[in-house]
GROMACS .gro file of C-alpha atoms in nm:
model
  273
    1UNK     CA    1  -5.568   6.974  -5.923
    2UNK     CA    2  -5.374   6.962  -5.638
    3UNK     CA    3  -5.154   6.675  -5.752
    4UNK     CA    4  -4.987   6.903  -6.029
    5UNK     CA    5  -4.888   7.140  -5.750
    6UNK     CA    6  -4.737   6.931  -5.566
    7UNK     CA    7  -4.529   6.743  -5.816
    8UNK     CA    8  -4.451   7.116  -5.943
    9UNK     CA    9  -4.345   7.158  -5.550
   10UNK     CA   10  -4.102   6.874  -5.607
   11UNK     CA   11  -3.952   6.980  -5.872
   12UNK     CA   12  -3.836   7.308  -5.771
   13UNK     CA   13  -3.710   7.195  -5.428
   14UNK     CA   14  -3.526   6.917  -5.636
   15UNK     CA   15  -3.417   7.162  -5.852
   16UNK     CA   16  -3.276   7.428  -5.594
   17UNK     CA   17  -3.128   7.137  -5.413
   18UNK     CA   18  -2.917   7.050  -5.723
   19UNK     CA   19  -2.794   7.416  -5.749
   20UNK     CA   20  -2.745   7.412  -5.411
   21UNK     CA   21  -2.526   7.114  -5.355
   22UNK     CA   22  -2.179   7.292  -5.549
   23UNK     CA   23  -2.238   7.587  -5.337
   24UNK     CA   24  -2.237   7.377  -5.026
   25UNK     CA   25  -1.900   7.188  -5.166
   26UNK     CA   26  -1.739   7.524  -5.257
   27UNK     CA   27  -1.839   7.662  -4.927
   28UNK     CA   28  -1.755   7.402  -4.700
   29UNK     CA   29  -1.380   7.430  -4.701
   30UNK     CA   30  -1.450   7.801  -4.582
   31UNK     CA   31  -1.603   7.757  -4.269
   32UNK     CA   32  -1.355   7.442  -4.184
   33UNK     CA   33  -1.095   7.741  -4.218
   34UNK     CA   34  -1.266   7.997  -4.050
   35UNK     CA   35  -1.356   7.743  -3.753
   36UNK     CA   36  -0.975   7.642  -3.744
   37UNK     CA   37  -0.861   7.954  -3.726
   38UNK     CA   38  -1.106   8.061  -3.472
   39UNK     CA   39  -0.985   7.799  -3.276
   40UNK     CA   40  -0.615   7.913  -3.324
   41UNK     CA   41  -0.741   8.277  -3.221
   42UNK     CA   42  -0.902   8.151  -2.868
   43UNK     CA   43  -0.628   7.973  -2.787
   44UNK     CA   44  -0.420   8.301  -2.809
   45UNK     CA   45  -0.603   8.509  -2.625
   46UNK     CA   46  -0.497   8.346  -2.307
   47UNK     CA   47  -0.117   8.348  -2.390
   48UNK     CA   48   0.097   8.145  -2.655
   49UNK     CA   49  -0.111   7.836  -2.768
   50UNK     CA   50   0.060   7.507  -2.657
   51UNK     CA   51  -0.215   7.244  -2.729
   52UNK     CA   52  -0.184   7.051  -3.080
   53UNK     CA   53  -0.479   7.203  -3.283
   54UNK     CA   54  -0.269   7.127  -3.556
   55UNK     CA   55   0.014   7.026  -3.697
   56UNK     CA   56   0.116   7.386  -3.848
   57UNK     CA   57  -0.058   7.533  -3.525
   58UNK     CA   58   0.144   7.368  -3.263
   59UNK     CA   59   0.364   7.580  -3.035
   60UNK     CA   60   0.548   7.406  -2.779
   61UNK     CA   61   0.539   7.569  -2.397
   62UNK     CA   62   0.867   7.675  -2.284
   63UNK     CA   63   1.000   7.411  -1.939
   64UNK     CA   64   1.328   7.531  -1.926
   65UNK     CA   65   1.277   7.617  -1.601
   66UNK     CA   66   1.254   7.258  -1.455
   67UNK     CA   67   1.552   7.093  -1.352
   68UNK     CA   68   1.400   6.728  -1.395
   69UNK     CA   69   1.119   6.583  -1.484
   70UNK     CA   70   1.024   6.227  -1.360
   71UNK     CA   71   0.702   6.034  -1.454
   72UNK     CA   72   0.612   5.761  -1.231
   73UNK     CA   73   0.450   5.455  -1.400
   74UNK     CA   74   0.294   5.132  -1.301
   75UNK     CA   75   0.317   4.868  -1.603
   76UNK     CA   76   0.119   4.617  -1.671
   77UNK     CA   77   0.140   4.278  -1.543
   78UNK     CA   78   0.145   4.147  -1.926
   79UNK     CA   79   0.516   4.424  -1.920
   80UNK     CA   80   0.296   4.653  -2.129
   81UNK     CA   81   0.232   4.974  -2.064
   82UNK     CA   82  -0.061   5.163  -2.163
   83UNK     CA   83  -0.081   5.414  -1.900
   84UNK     CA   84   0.300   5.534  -2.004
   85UNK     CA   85   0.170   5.581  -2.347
   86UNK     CA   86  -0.104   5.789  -2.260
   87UNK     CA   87   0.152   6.031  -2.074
   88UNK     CA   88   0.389   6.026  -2.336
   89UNK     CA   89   0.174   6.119  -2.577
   90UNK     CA   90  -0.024   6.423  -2.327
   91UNK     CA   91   0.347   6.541  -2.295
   92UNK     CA   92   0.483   6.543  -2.641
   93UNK     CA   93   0.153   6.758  -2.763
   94UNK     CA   94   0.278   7.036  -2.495
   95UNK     CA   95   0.657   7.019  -2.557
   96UNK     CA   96   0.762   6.839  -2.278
   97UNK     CA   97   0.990   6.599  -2.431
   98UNK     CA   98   1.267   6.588  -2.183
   99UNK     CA   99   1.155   6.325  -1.885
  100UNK     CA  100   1.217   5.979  -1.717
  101UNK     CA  101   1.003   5.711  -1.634
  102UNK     CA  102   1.066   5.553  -1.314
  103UNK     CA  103   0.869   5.201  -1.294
  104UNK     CA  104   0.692   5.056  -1.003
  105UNK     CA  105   0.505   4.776  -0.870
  106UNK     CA  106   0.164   4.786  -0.711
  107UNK     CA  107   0.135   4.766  -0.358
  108UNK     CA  108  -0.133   4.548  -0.324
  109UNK     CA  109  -0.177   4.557   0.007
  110UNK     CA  110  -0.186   4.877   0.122
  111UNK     CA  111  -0.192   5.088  -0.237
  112UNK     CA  112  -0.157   5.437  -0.047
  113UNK     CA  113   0.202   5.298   0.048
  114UNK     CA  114   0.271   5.195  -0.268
  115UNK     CA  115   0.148   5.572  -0.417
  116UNK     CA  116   0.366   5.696  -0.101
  117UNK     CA  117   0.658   5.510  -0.137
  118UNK     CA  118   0.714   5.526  -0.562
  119UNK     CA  119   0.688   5.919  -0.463
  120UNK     CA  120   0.971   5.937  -0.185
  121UNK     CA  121   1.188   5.746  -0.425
  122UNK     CA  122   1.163   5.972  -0.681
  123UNK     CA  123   1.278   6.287  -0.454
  124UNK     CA  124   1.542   6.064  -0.260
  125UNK     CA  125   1.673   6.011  -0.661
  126UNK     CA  126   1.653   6.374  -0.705
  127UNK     CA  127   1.793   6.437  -0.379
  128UNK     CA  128   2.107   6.249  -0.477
  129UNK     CA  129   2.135   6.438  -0.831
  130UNK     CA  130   2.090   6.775  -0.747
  131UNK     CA  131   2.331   6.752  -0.405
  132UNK     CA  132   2.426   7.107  -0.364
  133UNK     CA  133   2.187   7.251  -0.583
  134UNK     CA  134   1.943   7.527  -0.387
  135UNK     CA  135   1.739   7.677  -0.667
  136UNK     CA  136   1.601   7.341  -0.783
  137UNK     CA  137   1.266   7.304  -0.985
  138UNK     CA  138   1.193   6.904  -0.985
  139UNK     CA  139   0.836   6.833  -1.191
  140UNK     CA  140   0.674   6.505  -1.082
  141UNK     CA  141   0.412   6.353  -1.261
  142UNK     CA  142   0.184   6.043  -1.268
  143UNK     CA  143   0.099   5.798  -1.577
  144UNK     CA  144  -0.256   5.883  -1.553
  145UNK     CA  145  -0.244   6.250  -1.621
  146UNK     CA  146  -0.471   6.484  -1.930
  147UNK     CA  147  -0.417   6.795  -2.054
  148UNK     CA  148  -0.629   7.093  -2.032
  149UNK     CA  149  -0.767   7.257  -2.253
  150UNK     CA  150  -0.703   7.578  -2.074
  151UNK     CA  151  -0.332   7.529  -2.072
  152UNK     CA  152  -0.133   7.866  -2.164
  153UNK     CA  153   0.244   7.984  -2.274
  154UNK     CA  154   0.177   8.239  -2.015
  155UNK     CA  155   0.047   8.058  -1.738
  156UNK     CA  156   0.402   7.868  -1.738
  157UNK     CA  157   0.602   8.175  -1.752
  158UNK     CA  158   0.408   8.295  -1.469
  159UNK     CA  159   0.488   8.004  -1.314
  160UNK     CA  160   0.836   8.035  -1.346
  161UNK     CA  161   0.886   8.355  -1.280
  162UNK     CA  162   0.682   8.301  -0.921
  163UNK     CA  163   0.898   8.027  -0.878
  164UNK     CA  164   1.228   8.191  -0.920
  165UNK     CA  165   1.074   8.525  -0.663
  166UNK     CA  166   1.139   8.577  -0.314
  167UNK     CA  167   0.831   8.412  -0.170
  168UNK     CA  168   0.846   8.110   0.019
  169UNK     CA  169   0.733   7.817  -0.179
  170UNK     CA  170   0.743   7.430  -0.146
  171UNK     CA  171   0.479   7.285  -0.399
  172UNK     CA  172   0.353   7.427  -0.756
  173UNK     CA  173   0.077   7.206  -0.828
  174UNK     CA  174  -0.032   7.186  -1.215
  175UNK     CA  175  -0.290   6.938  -1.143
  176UNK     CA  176  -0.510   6.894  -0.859
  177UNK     CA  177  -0.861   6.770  -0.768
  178UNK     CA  178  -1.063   7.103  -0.635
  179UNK     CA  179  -1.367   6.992  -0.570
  180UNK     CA  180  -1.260   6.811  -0.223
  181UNK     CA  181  -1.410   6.929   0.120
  182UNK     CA  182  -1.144   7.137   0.327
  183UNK     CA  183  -1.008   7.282   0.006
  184UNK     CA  184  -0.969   7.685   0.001
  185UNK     CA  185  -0.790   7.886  -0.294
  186UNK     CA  186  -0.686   8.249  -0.283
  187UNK     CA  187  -0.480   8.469  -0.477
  188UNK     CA  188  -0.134   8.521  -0.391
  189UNK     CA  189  -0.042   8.903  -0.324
  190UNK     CA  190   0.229   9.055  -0.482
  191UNK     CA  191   0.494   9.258  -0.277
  192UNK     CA  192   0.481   9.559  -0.458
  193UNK     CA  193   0.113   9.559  -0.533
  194UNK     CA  194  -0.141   9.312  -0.685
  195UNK     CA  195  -0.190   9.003  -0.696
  196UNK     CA  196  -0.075   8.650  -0.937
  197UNK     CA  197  -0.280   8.628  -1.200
  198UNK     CA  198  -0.176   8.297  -1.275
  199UNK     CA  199  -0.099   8.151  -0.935
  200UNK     CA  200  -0.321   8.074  -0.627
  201UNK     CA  201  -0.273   7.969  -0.289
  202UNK     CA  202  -0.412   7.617  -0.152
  203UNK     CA  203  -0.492   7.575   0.183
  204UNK     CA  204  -0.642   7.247   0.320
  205UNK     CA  205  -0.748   7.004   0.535
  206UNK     CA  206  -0.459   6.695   0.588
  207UNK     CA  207  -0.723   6.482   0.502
  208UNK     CA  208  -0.847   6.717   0.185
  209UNK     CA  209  -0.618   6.491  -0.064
  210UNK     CA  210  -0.590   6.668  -0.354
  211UNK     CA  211  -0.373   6.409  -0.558
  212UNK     CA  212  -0.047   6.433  -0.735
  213UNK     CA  213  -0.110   6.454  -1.025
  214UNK     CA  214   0.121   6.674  -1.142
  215UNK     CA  215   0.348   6.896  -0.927
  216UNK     CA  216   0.677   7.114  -0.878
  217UNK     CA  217   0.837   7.060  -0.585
  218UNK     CA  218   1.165   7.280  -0.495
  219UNK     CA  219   1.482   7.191  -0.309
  220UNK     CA  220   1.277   7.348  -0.008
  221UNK     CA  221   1.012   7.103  -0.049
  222UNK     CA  222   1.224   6.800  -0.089
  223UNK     CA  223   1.405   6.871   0.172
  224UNK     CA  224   1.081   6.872   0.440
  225UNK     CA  225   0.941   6.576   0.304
  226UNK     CA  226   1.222   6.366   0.282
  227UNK     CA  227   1.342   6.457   0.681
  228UNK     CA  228   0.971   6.410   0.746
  229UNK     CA  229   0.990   6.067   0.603
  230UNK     CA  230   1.300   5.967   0.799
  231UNK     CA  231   1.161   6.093   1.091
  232UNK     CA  232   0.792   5.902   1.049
  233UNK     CA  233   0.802   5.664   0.772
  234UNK     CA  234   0.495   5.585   0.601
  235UNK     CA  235   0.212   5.770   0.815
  236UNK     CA  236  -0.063   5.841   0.527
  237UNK     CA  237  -0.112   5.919   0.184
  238UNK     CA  238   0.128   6.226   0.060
  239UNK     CA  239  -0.082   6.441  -0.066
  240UNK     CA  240  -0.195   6.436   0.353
  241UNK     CA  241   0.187   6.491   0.440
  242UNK     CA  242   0.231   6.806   0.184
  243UNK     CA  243  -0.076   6.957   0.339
  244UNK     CA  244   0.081   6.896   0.697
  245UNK     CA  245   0.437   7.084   0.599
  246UNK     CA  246   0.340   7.316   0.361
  247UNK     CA  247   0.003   7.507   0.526
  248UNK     CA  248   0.121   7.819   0.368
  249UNK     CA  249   0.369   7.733   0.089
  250UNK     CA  250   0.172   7.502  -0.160
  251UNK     CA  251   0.072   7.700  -0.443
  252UNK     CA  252  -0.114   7.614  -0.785
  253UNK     CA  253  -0.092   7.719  -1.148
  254UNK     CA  254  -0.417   7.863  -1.254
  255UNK     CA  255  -0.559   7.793  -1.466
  256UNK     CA  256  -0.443   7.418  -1.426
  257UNK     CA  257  -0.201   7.281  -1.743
  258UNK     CA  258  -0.296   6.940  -1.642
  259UNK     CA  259  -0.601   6.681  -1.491
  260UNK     CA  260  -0.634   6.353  -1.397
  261UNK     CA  261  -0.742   6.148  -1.660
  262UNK     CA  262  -1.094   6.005  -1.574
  263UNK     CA  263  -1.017   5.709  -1.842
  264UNK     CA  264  -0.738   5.616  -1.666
  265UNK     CA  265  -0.831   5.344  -1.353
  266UNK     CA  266  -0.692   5.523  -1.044
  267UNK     CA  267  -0.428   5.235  -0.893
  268UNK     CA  268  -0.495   5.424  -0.545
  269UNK     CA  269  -0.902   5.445  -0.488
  270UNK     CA  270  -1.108   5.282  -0.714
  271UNK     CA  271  -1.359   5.555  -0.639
  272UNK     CA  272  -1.224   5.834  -0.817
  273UNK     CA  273  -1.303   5.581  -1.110
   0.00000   0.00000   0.00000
């Protein structure tokens, strides 16, 4: 007797299966709308969605507020270039179309200089643009950047507006490695009341080196590295040197629009890797 019951078992779990597989089909497209547009809706509640969910989702940041934007870029020794892909394609999914590559060579022996050196050339070429220019926004960014998932319309406008305001400021970084001993952030008080919700203070250590990633420097900035550089030359790395001028005046987006890309081999230290 048991045998009967459970062939009769069988049959009505095939059977329910069988009416259940159209429902599944006809429900299916349903929740992969609901989930996209949940997606859409979290992205929004921190400010205008700039990441590529979609095609018909996408909504490019605004970076009108830079003056230049220079990527620097080591290719490869085949004249490929991998790395430059990788940032061209992290840029175009947030709007930033307008940039220049500048290439360099590896130092290979002593790669610090070689990070040190591709980054003084880049503000001694934006030096030589902008002459004359005070209010001056110049974004510089490195082939090995990722986006965040976190980035926001209004953390940028945030950013620009603090920017363009009365307090003294050097550095904007929107990337940087936090976890690094030395490292302190704080909010940045507002002059009539409050604080940035959307902008922190960094205070470190010379020898907390919280990478360059990605950063805005201003004419302010350029200006104290560049006469530090004529005056010293190649000490140490310059993320050490920004830390040295700028105790008080090096600021970050929060959250962060940008990482480091793990996937990408560091051409610096092999141990971020």
């Amino acid at each position: 007797m048991p045998r009967p019951v459970a062939s009769a078992s069988r049959v009505r779990l095939t059977t329910l299966l069988l009416v259940a597989h159209p429902l599944r089909a006809a429900w299916q497209p349903g929740l992969q709308a609901a989930t996209s547009h949940a997606r859409s809706r979290s992205a929004i509640r921190c400010g205008k969605p700039v990441l590529q969910f979609s095609p018909t989702e996408r909504v490019a940041a605004d970076w009108s507020f830079l003056d230049a934007t220079y990527v620097i870029t080591c290719p490869a020794a085949d004249g490929t270039n991998p790395r430059l892909d990788n940032a061209r394609k992290a840029l175009s999914e947030v709007g930033l179309e307008s940039w220049e590559a500048r290439e360099f060579q590896p130092d290979d022996e002593d790669r610090v200089r070689g990070c040190y050196s591709s980054h003084i050339a880049v503000l001694e070429e934006a030096e030589r643009r902008f002459e004359g220019t005070d209010d001056l926004n110049v974004l510089v960014i490195e082939d090995n950047l990722s986006l965040s998932t976190r980035l926001c319309g209004s953390t940028l406008e945030s950013v620009a507006a603090f920017l363009r305001g009365g307090t003294k400021r050097d550095v904007m970084h929107l990337a940087y490695i936090m976890y690094v001993p030395g490292l302190s952030v704080s909010r940045v008080e507002r002059p009539a009341g409050g604080s940035e919700e959307s902008v922190v203070l960094l205070k470190s250590s010379i020898d907390s080196v919280l990478g360059t990633t990605a950063y805005v420097i201003t004419r302010s900035g350029i200006d104290a590295v560049l006469s530090e550089h004529r005056r010293a030359g190649y000490v140490d790395a310059i993320p050490n040197v920004m830390a040295r001028l700028f105790p008080d005046s090096r600021f970050a987006a929060y959250p962060m629009p940008f990482h480091r890309a793990a996937a990408v081999k560091s051409l610096v230290n092999g141990q971020l890797d």
